[in-house]
mmCIF file of C-alpha atoms in Angstrom:
data_model
loop_
_atom_site.group_PDB
_atom_site.id
_atom_site.type_symbol
_atom_site.label_atom_id
_atom_site.label_comp_id
_atom_site.label_asym_id
_atom_site.label_seq_id
_atom_site.Cartn_x
_atom_site.Cartn_y
_atom_site.Cartn_z
ATOM 1 C CA MET U 1 0.000 0.000 0.000
ATOM 2 C CA ASN U 2 1.126 3.541 -0.752
ATOM 3 C CA SER U 3 3.210 4.808 2.161
ATOM 4 C CA ARG U 4 1.813 8.341 1.881
ATOM 5 C CA PHE U 5 -1.667 6.892 2.251
ATOM 6 C CA LEU U 6 -0.632 5.058 5.446
ATOM 7 C CA GLN U 7 1.089 8.186 6.719
ATOM 8 C CA GLY U 8 -2.093 10.159 6.095
ATOM 9 C CA MET U 9 -4.125 7.560 7.976
ATOM 10 C CA ARG U 10 -1.709 7.734 10.899
ATOM 11 C CA HIS U 11 -1.934 11.533 10.986
ATOM 12 C CA GLY U 12 -5.705 11.221 10.888
ATOM 13 C CA ILE U 13 -5.981 9.250 14.145
ATOM 14 C CA PRO U 14 -5.918 12.244 16.543
ATOM 15 C CA ILE U 15 -8.469 14.001 14.309
ATOM 16 C CA MET U 16 -10.664 10.894 14.357
ATOM 17 C CA LEU U 17 -10.604 10.746 18.173
ATOM 18 C CA GLY U 18 -11.594 14.402 18.438
ATOM 19 C CA TYR U 19 -14.304 13.985 15.813
ATOM 20 C CA LEU U 20 -15.761 10.913 17.570
ATOM 21 C CA SER U 21 -16.759 12.828 20.687
ATOM 22 C CA VAL U 22 -17.870 15.997 18.950
ATOM 23 C CA SER U 23 -19.951 14.224 16.308
ATOM 24 C CA PHE U 24 -21.475 12.191 19.133
ATOM 25 C CA GLY U 25 -22.770 15.545 20.371
ATOM 26 C CA PHE U 26 -24.015 16.395 16.876
ATOM 27 C CA GLY U 27 -25.871 13.063 16.687
ATOM 28 C CA ILE U 28 -27.634 13.804 19.958
ATOM 29 C CA LEU U 29 -28.475 17.346 18.839
ATOM 30 C CA ALA U 30 -29.912 16.126 15.533
ATOM 31 C CA VAL U 31 -32.128 13.527 17.230
ATOM 32 C CA GLN U 32 -33.252 16.065 19.838
ATOM 33 C CA LEU U 33 -34.314 18.310 16.952
ATOM 34 C CA GLY U 34 -36.456 15.514 15.537
ATOM 35 C CA LEU U 35 -34.188 13.958 12.884
ATOM 36 C CA SER U 36 -33.804 10.188 12.544
ATOM 37 C CA VAL U 37 -30.571 8.303 13.278
ATOM 38 C CA PHE U 38 -30.260 7.595 9.556
ATOM 39 C CA SER U 39 -30.756 11.243 8.526
ATOM 40 C CA ALA U 40 -28.219 12.461 11.077
ATOM 41 C CA THR U 41 -25.658 9.930 9.801
ATOM 42 C CA VAL U 42 -26.303 10.842 6.160
ATOM 43 C CA ILE U 43 -25.859 14.535 6.980
ATOM 44 C CA SER U 44 -22.486 13.824 8.603
ATOM 45 C CA ALA U 45 -21.338 11.588 5.741
ATOM 46 C CA THR U 46 -22.276 14.157 3.095
ATOM 47 C CA ASN U 47 -21.246 17.363 4.876
ATOM 48 C CA LEU U 48 -18.271 16.535 7.103
ATOM 49 C CA THR U 49 -18.409 19.839 8.993
ATOM 50 C CA SER U 50 -19.382 20.688 12.569
ATOM 51 C CA ALA U 51 -20.646 24.263 12.626
ATOM 52 C CA GLY U 52 -22.425 24.025 9.266
ATOM 53 C CA GLN U 53 -24.237 20.846 10.284
ATOM 54 C CA ALA U 54 -25.231 22.195 13.706
ATOM 55 C CA MET U 55 -26.707 25.244 11.995
ATOM 56 C CA GLY U 56 -28.210 23.189 9.178
ATOM 57 C CA VAL U 57 -30.217 20.878 11.431
ATOM 58 C CA GLN U 58 -31.531 23.929 13.265
ATOM 59 C CA VAL U 59 -32.712 25.417 9.994
ATOM 60 C CA ILE U 60 -34.392 22.076 9.224
ATOM 61 C CA ALA U 61 -35.976 21.867 12.696
ATOM 62 C CA ALA U 62 -37.275 25.427 12.405
ATOM 63 C CA ALA U 63 -38.641 24.623 8.906
ATOM 64 C CA GLY U 64 -36.527 27.459 7.508
ATOM 65 C CA THR U 65 -36.435 28.328 3.829
ATOM 66 C CA LEU U 66 -33.958 26.761 1.418
ATOM 67 C CA TRP U 67 -32.469 30.232 0.941
ATOM 68 C CA GLU U 68 -31.758 30.353 4.636
ATOM 69 C CA MET U 69 -30.072 26.964 4.292
ATOM 70 C CA VAL U 70 -27.971 28.091 1.318
ATOM 71 C CA LEU U 71 -26.920 31.337 3.001
ATOM 72 C CA THR U 72 -26.091 29.801 6.391
ATOM 73 C CA GLN U 73 -23.977 27.081 4.777
ATOM 74 C CA LEU U 74 -22.330 29.621 2.487
ATOM 75 C CA VAL U 75 -21.339 31.989 5.283
ATOM 76 C CA ILE U 76 -20.482 29.385 7.917
ATOM 77 C CA ASN U 77 -18.414 27.287 5.510
ATOM 78 C CA LEU U 78 -16.854 30.178 3.594
ATOM 79 C CA ARG U 79 -13.613 29.567 5.465
ATOM 80 C CA TYR U 80 -13.189 26.316 3.513
ATOM 81 C CA SER U 81 -12.812 28.371 0.330
ATOM 82 C CA LEU U 82 -9.848 30.187 1.792
ATOM 83 C CA MET U 83 -8.393 26.914 3.065
ATOM 84 C CA GLY U 84 -8.894 25.398 -0.384
ATOM 85 C CA ILE U 85 -7.026 28.308 -1.985
ATOM 86 C CA SER U 86 -4.233 28.024 0.561
ATOM 87 C CA LEU U 87 -3.931 24.252 0.260
ATOM 88 C CA SER U 88 -3.994 24.394 -3.559
ATOM 89 C CA GLN U 89 -0.594 26.128 -3.409
ATOM 90 C CA LYS U 90 0.963 23.176 -1.548
ATOM 91 C CA LEU U 91 -0.177 20.316 -3.750
ATOM 92 C CA ALA U 92 2.094 17.869 -5.562
ATOM 93 C CA PRO U 93 1.907 17.804 -9.403
ATOM 94 C CA SER U 94 0.160 14.422 -9.086
ATOM 95 C CA PHE U 95 -2.848 16.309 -7.664
ATOM 96 C CA THR U 96 -4.767 16.446 -10.927
ATOM 97 C CA THR U 97 -8.237 17.950 -11.307
ATOM 98 C CA PRO U 98 -10.105 14.645 -10.716
ATOM 99 C CA HIS U 99 -8.174 14.174 -7.472
ATOM 100 C CA ARG U 100 -8.979 17.752 -6.458
ATOM 101 C CA LEU U 101 -12.666 17.131 -7.089
ATOM 102 C CA VAL U 102 -12.581 14.163 -4.700
ATOM 103 C CA ALA U 103 -10.266 15.543 -2.012
ATOM 104 C CA ALA U 104 -12.241 18.819 -1.804
ATOM 105 C CA TYR U 105 -14.868 16.840 0.119
ATOM 106 C CA GLY U 106 -12.420 16.474 3.015
ATOM 107 C CA ILE U 107 -11.309 20.069 3.552
ATOM 108 C CA THR U 108 -12.119 20.668 7.231
ATOM 109 C CA ASP U 109 -10.450 22.928 9.794
ATOM 110 C CA GLU U 110 -8.468 20.051 11.287
ATOM 111 C CA ILE U 111 -7.593 18.226 8.044
ATOM 112 C CA PHE U 112 -6.494 21.514 6.493
ATOM 113 C CA ALA U 113 -4.390 22.322 9.550
ATOM 114 C CA VAL U 114 -2.618 18.951 9.473
ATOM 115 C CA ALA U 115 -2.150 18.767 5.691
ATOM 116 C CA SER U 116 -0.837 22.314 5.337
ATOM 117 C CA SER U 117 1.683 21.847 8.148
ATOM 118 C CA GLN U 118 3.528 19.032 6.322
ATOM 119 C CA ASN U 119 6.944 19.832 4.862
ATOM 120 C CA PHE U 120 6.340 17.827 1.672
ATOM 121 C CA ALA U 121 4.114 18.514 -1.338
ATOM 122 C CA VAL U 122 0.725 17.050 -0.453
ATOM 123 C CA THR U 123 -0.203 14.056 -2.634
ATOM 124 C CA PRO U 124 -3.694 12.660 -3.291
ATOM 125 C CA ALA U 125 -2.773 9.462 -1.385
ATOM 126 C CA TYR U 126 -1.828 11.426 1.724
ATOM 127 C CA MET U 127 -5.040 13.478 1.621
ATOM 128 C CA TYR U 128 -7.148 10.356 1.113
ATOM 129 C CA GLY U 129 -5.541 8.619 4.100
ATOM 130 C CA LEU U 130 -6.166 11.661 6.259
ATOM 131 C CA ILE U 131 -9.749 12.067 5.058
ATOM 132 C CA VAL U 132 -10.766 8.386 5.290
ATOM 133 C CA VAL U 133 -9.749 8.046 8.947
ATOM 134 C CA SER U 134 -11.129 11.442 9.991
ATOM 135 C CA ALA U 135 -14.440 10.959 8.175
ATOM 136 C CA ALA U 136 -14.817 7.464 9.671
ATOM 137 C CA GLY U 137 -14.607 9.040 13.127
ATOM 138 C CA TRP U 138 -17.051 11.795 12.211
ATOM 139 C CA VAL U 139 -19.673 9.478 10.707
ATOM 140 C CA SER U 140 -19.455 6.673 13.294
ATOM 141 C CA GLY U 141 -19.539 9.188 16.158
ATOM 142 C CA THR U 142 -22.707 10.695 14.707
ATOM 143 C CA LEU U 143 -24.289 7.272 14.335
ATOM 144 C CA LEU U 144 -23.423 6.346 17.938
ATOM 145 C CA GLY U 145 -24.601 9.694 19.323
ATOM 146 C CA ALA U 146 -27.850 9.645 17.387
ATOM 147 C CA ALA U 147 -28.571 6.026 18.394
ATOM 148 C CA ALA U 148 -27.398 6.325 22.011
ATOM 149 C CA GLY U 149 -29.191 9.634 22.351
ATOM 150 C CA GLN U 150 -32.320 7.500 22.726
ATOM 151 C CA LEU U 151 -30.681 5.099 25.223
ATOM 152 C CA LEU U 152 -28.706 7.385 27.521
ATOM 153 C CA PRO U 153 -30.369 9.077 30.525
ATOM 154 C CA ALA U 154 -31.826 12.496 29.698
ATOM 155 C CA ALA U 155 -29.414 14.152 32.145
ATOM 156 C CA VAL U 156 -26.449 12.873 30.116
ATOM 157 C CA THR U 157 -27.806 13.808 26.689
ATOM 158 C CA ASP U 158 -28.859 17.223 27.999
ATOM 159 C CA ALA U 159 -25.315 17.839 29.267
ATOM 160 C CA MET U 160 -23.859 16.651 25.940
ATOM 161 C CA GLY U 161 -25.766 19.387 24.160
ATOM 162 C CA ILE U 162 -22.871 21.641 25.109
ATOM 163 C CA LEU U 163 -20.189 19.474 23.381
ATOM 164 C CA LEU U 164 -20.169 21.240 20.021
ATOM 165 C CA TYR U 165 -20.214 24.691 21.578
ATOM 166 C CA GLY U 166 -17.351 23.688 23.863
ATOM 167 C CA MET U 167 -15.370 22.705 20.780
ATOM 168 C CA PHE U 168 -16.171 26.031 19.098
ATOM 169 C CA LEU U 169 -14.819 27.879 22.144
ATOM 170 C CA ALA U 170 -11.694 25.726 21.988
ATOM 171 C CA ILE U 171 -11.217 26.776 18.331
ATOM 172 C CA ILE U 172 -11.758 30.526 18.776
ATOM 173 C CA LEU U 173 -10.207 31.285 22.168
ATOM 174 C CA PRO U 174 -6.515 30.414 21.629
ATOM 175 C CA PRO U 175 -6.140 32.682 18.554
ATOM 176 C CA ALA U 176 -8.274 35.353 20.279
ATOM 177 C CA ARG U 177 -5.881 35.250 23.199
ATOM 178 C CA ARG U 178 -2.855 35.623 20.934
ATOM 179 C CA GLN U 179 -4.338 38.306 18.680
ATOM 180 C CA PRO U 180 -6.396 41.184 20.160
ATOM 181 C CA ARG U 181 -7.937 41.910 16.733
ATOM 182 C CA VAL U 182 -9.398 38.375 16.666
ATOM 183 C CA LEU U 183 -10.649 38.861 20.233
ATOM 184 C CA PHE U 184 -12.333 42.092 19.091
ATOM 185 C CA VAL U 185 -14.097 40.315 16.217
ATOM 186 C CA VAL U 186 -15.183 37.451 18.503
ATOM 187 C CA ILE U 187 -16.652 39.757 21.163
ATOM 188 C CA PHE U 188 -18.286 41.968 18.526
ATOM 189 C CA ALA U 189 -19.913 38.972 16.827
ATOM 190 C CA ALA U 190 -21.104 37.546 20.146
ATOM 191 C CA ALA U 191 -22.529 40.913 21.212
ATOM 192 C CA VAL U 192 -24.471 41.407 17.963
ATOM 193 C CA SER U 193 -25.723 37.824 18.231
ATOM 194 C CA VAL U 194 -26.985 38.403 21.796
ATOM 195 C CA LEU U 195 -28.641 41.608 20.620
ATOM 196 C CA PHE U 196 -30.508 39.693 17.891
ATOM 197 C CA TRP U 197 -31.509 36.948 20.319
ATOM 198 C CA HIS U 198 -33.113 39.346 22.779
ATOM 199 C CA ALA U 199 -34.091 42.413 20.756
ATOM 200 C CA VAL U 200 -35.311 40.820 17.499
ATOM 201 C CA PRO U 201 -36.168 37.173 18.285
ATOM 202 C CA ALA U 202 -38.333 37.101 15.146
ATOM 203 C CA VAL U 203 -35.205 36.942 12.954
ATOM 204 C CA PRO U 204 -34.481 33.260 12.137
ATOM 205 C CA ASP U 205 -31.377 31.958 13.950
ATOM 206 C CA GLY U 206 -29.575 31.245 10.695
ATOM 207 C CA PHE U 207 -29.880 34.820 9.480
ATOM 208 C CA ALA U 208 -29.028 36.240 12.884
ATOM 209 C CA VAL U 209 -25.755 34.275 12.838
ATOM 210 C CA ILE U 210 -24.954 35.329 9.266
ATOM 211 C CA ILE U 211 -25.640 39.006 9.916
ATOM 212 C CA SER U 212 -23.730 39.000 13.214
ATOM 213 C CA ALA U 213 -20.715 37.278 11.648
ATOM 214 C CA VAL U 214 -20.610 39.379 8.478
ATOM 215 C CA VAL U 215 -20.953 42.649 10.414
ATOM 216 C CA ALA U 216 -18.261 41.668 12.936
ATOM 217 C CA ALA U 217 -15.829 40.375 10.287
ATOM 218 C CA ALA U 218 -16.381 43.445 8.077
ATOM 219 C CA VAL U 219 -15.859 45.877 10.973
ATOM 220 C CA GLY U 220 -12.770 43.890 11.987
ATOM 221 C CA ALA U 221 -11.436 43.979 8.408
ATOM 222 C CA LEU U 222 -11.998 47.761 8.226
ATOM 223 C CA LEU U 223 -10.475 48.552 11.627
ATOM 224 C CA PHE U 224 -7.716 45.935 11.654
ATOM 225 C CA PRO U 225 -6.788 44.975 8.071
ATOM 226 C CA LEU U 226 -4.074 42.332 7.704
ATOM 227 C CA GLN U 227 -0.676 43.875 7.113
ATOM 228 C CA ASP U 228 0.828 41.375 4.673
ATOM 229 C CA GLU U 229 0.398 38.010 3.000
ATOM 230 C CA THR U 230 2.054 35.946 5.695
ATOM 231 C CA GLU U 231 -0.296 37.188 8.395
ATOM 232 C CA ALA U 232 -3.279 35.447 6.834
ATOM 233 C CA THR U 233 -1.999 32.035 7.778
ATOM 234 C CA ALA U 234 -0.674 33.012 11.219
ATOM 235 C CA MET D 1 -39.114 14.392 0.882
ATOM 236 C CA THR D 2 -38.496 17.948 2.032
ATOM 237 C CA LEU D 3 -35.769 16.601 4.309
ATOM 238 C CA VAL D 4 -33.985 15.064 1.319
ATOM 239 C CA ILE D 5 -34.015 18.456 -0.404
ATOM 240 C CA TYR D 6 -32.692 20.204 2.705
ATOM 241 C CA ILE D 7 -29.844 17.686 3.043
ATOM 242 C CA ALA D 8 -29.051 17.825 -0.687
ATOM 243 C CA VAL D 9 -28.876 21.638 -0.621
ATOM 244 C CA MET D 10 -26.811 21.594 2.542
ATOM 245 C CA ALA D 11 -24.324 19.034 1.202
ATOM 246 C CA GLY D 12 -24.261 20.579 -2.287
ATOM 247 C CA VAL D 13 -23.487 24.099 -1.081
ATOM 248 C CA THR D 14 -20.858 22.826 1.357
ATOM 249 C CA TYR D 15 -19.155 20.760 -1.355
ATOM 250 C CA LEU D 16 -19.147 23.597 -3.906
ATOM 251 C CA ILE D 17 -17.630 25.995 -1.357
ATOM 252 C CA ARG D 18 -14.774 23.549 -0.882
ATOM 253 C CA MET D 19 -14.423 22.307 -4.432
ATOM 254 C CA LEU D 20 -14.563 25.474 -6.569
ATOM 255 C CA PRO D 21 -11.619 27.390 -5.049
ATOM 256 C CA PHE D 22 -9.602 24.207 -4.430
ATOM 257 C CA THR D 23 -9.962 23.124 -8.040
ATOM 258 C CA LEU D 24 -10.070 26.416 -9.938
ATOM 259 C CA PHE D 25 -8.099 28.925 -7.940
ATOM 260 C CA ARG D 26 -4.524 29.431 -9.119
ATOM 261 C CA LYS D 27 -3.575 32.881 -7.820
ATOM 262 C CA LYS D 28 -3.678 34.840 -4.594
ATOM 263 C CA ILE D 29 -6.386 37.198 -3.369
ATOM 264 C CA THR D 30 -4.997 40.730 -3.481
ATOM 265 C CA SER D 31 -7.770 42.779 -1.860
ATOM 266 C CA ARG D 32 -6.618 43.472 1.649
ATOM 267 C CA PHE D 33 -10.195 43.953 2.853
ATOM 268 C CA MET D 34 -11.307 40.593 1.429
ATOM 269 C CA ARG D 35 -8.309 38.762 2.850
ATOM 270 C CA SER D 36 -8.933 40.305 6.270
ATOM 271 C CA PHE D 37 -12.653 39.587 6.052
ATOM 272 C CA LEU D 38 -12.027 35.930 5.147
ATOM 273 C CA GLU D 39 -9.487 35.678 7.949
ATOM 274 C CA TYR D 40 -12.017 36.910 10.507
ATOM 275 C CA ILE D 41 -15.125 35.141 9.235
ATOM 276 C CA PRO D 42 -14.541 31.720 10.870
ATOM 277 C CA TYR D 43 -14.044 33.251 14.311
ATOM 278 C CA ALA D 44 -17.028 35.574 13.890
ATOM 279 C CA VAL D 45 -19.271 32.717 12.757
ATOM 280 C CA LEU D 46 -18.285 30.432 15.618
ATOM 281 C CA ALA D 47 -18.661 33.223 18.183
ATOM 282 C CA ALA D 48 -22.108 34.208 16.886
ATOM 283 C CA MET D 49 -23.196 30.561 16.833
ATOM 284 C CA THR D 50 -21.917 29.911 20.341
ATOM 285 C CA VAL D 51 -23.200 33.021 22.099
ATOM 286 C CA PRO D 52 -25.841 33.027 23.405
ATOM 287 C CA ALA D 53 -26.904 29.529 22.181
ATOM 288 C CA ILE D 54 -24.438 27.780 24.514
ATOM 289 C CA PHE D 55 -26.418 29.021 27.524
ATOM 290 C CA TYR D 56 -29.509 27.198 26.255
ATOM 291 C CA SER D 57 -27.660 24.069 25.070
ATOM 292 C CA THR D 58 -28.335 21.881 28.131
ATOM 293 C CA GLY D 59 -31.919 22.879 28.838
ATOM 294 C CA ASP D 60 -30.885 24.564 32.082
ATOM 295 C CA MET D 61 -29.117 27.923 32.217
ATOM 296 C CA VAL D 62 -27.231 27.165 35.443
ATOM 297 C CA THR D 63 -25.668 23.883 34.263
ATOM 298 C CA ALA D 64 -24.935 25.502 30.879
ATOM 299 C CA ALA D 65 -23.267 28.491 32.554
ATOM 300 C CA VAL D 66 -21.023 26.207 34.629
ATOM 301 C CA GLY D 67 -20.157 24.160 31.532
ATOM 302 C CA THR D 68 -19.402 27.362 29.626
ATOM 303 C CA ALA D 69 -17.146 28.641 32.403
ATOM 304 C CA VAL D 70 -15.181 25.376 32.418
ATOM 305 C CA ALA D 71 -14.902 25.451 28.617
ATOM 306 C CA LEU D 72 -13.704 29.068 28.668
ATOM 307 C CA VAL D 73 -10.962 28.357 31.185
ATOM 308 C CA LEU D 74 -9.740 25.196 29.449
ATOM 309 C CA ALA D 75 -9.952 26.743 25.964
ATOM 310 C CA PHE D 76 -8.039 29.756 27.228
ATOM 311 C CA CYS D 77 -5.308 27.355 28.420
ATOM 312 C CA ASN D 78 -5.014 25.867 24.895
ATOM 313 C CA CYS D 79 -6.411 22.471 25.919
ATOM 314 C CA PRO D 80 -7.193 20.102 22.998
ATOM 315 C CA LEU D 81 -10.691 20.411 21.462
ATOM 316 C CA ILE D 82 -11.795 17.026 22.768
ATOM 317 C CA VAL D 83 -10.758 17.878 26.349
ATOM 318 C CA VAL D 84 -12.573 21.222 26.331
ATOM 319 C CA ALA D 85 -15.751 19.728 24.847
ATOM 320 C CA LEU D 86 -15.890 16.727 27.203
ATOM 321 C CA ALA D 87 -15.001 18.752 30.316
ATOM 322 C CA ALA D 88 -17.770 21.268 29.539
ATOM 323 C CA ALA D 89 -20.317 18.451 29.229
ATOM 324 C CA ALA D 90 -19.031 16.741 32.387
ATOM 325 C CA ALA D 91 -19.236 20.009 34.344
ATOM 326 C CA ALA D 92 -22.823 20.570 33.168
ATOM 327 C CA LEU D 93 -23.741 16.985 34.094
ATOM 328 C CA VAL D 94 -22.206 17.170 37.581
ATOM 329 C CA THR D 95 -23.843 20.553 38.208
ATOM 330 C CA GLY D 96 -27.175 19.034 37.284
ATOM 331 C CA TRP D 97 -26.667 16.253 39.842
ATOM 332 C CA VAL D 98 -25.588 18.644 42.600
ATOM 333 C CA LEU D 99 -28.531 20.980 42.105
#
């Protein structure tokens, strides 16, 4: 077997372990919102993203419009476009268009972070190894969470509702601590979101998140523009 | 049937967002505003999704607040994602038992 593929699989193990617990939380959330175990698992297998899925099932549960679904996914997952652009600069020549079409499925925050930190040109085999192991953790965790969500005591599943949000905090706080401009954007976005929640509860959650995020990121970009190219990946 | 459409739209949009730039993009973004905006967007999205929803995530504001406090401290200390997420849930669970 291709050694890069095995190396990718090995690098995917820590991601898989992290994904197992977090997607367990997503499975519980999806079932709590009225989705079936099968639907929750299909969503994880086809989307492979935490924040987008958490928002997506809420749009579904609230019987939101398809436009709301398109816009929430577009805004929440927009970061993958930037990651895709960044990663495309580090690919080996063997990464032909068909391979790009397949590997694009697996661009997540964690997979991107691991793949882009390698000191070799990323090959399709390496990406596939990374993606297969990570996605297996994401999908099986969802299946277990969605199924066990009906078996575990309510106190446990209630408490697990916080899993995904805990992970989000773990993603945003370390860079916010290092960079005051990121902290500013985070607090601004949270404040606008709270304002929507209490002042205009009629606005669907999906739109409230989009508007809060776009306003905060735009204000941040105006007040604290990046100084040079290298800063974007810092 | 509607659910199938929702999931198809969700998966389709998510895939296109990943695939189009990864496959087609060959040069760098030059607009400083756009680069800054794209840099900030993930943090802004996650923050807006988390606050205030995290306080309603366990069905009880007190257990959620304790879980949030634990998550904040651990996340601030650069703990791994899995540790922060599990500790927040454990703190909310224990608080629920104590109350």
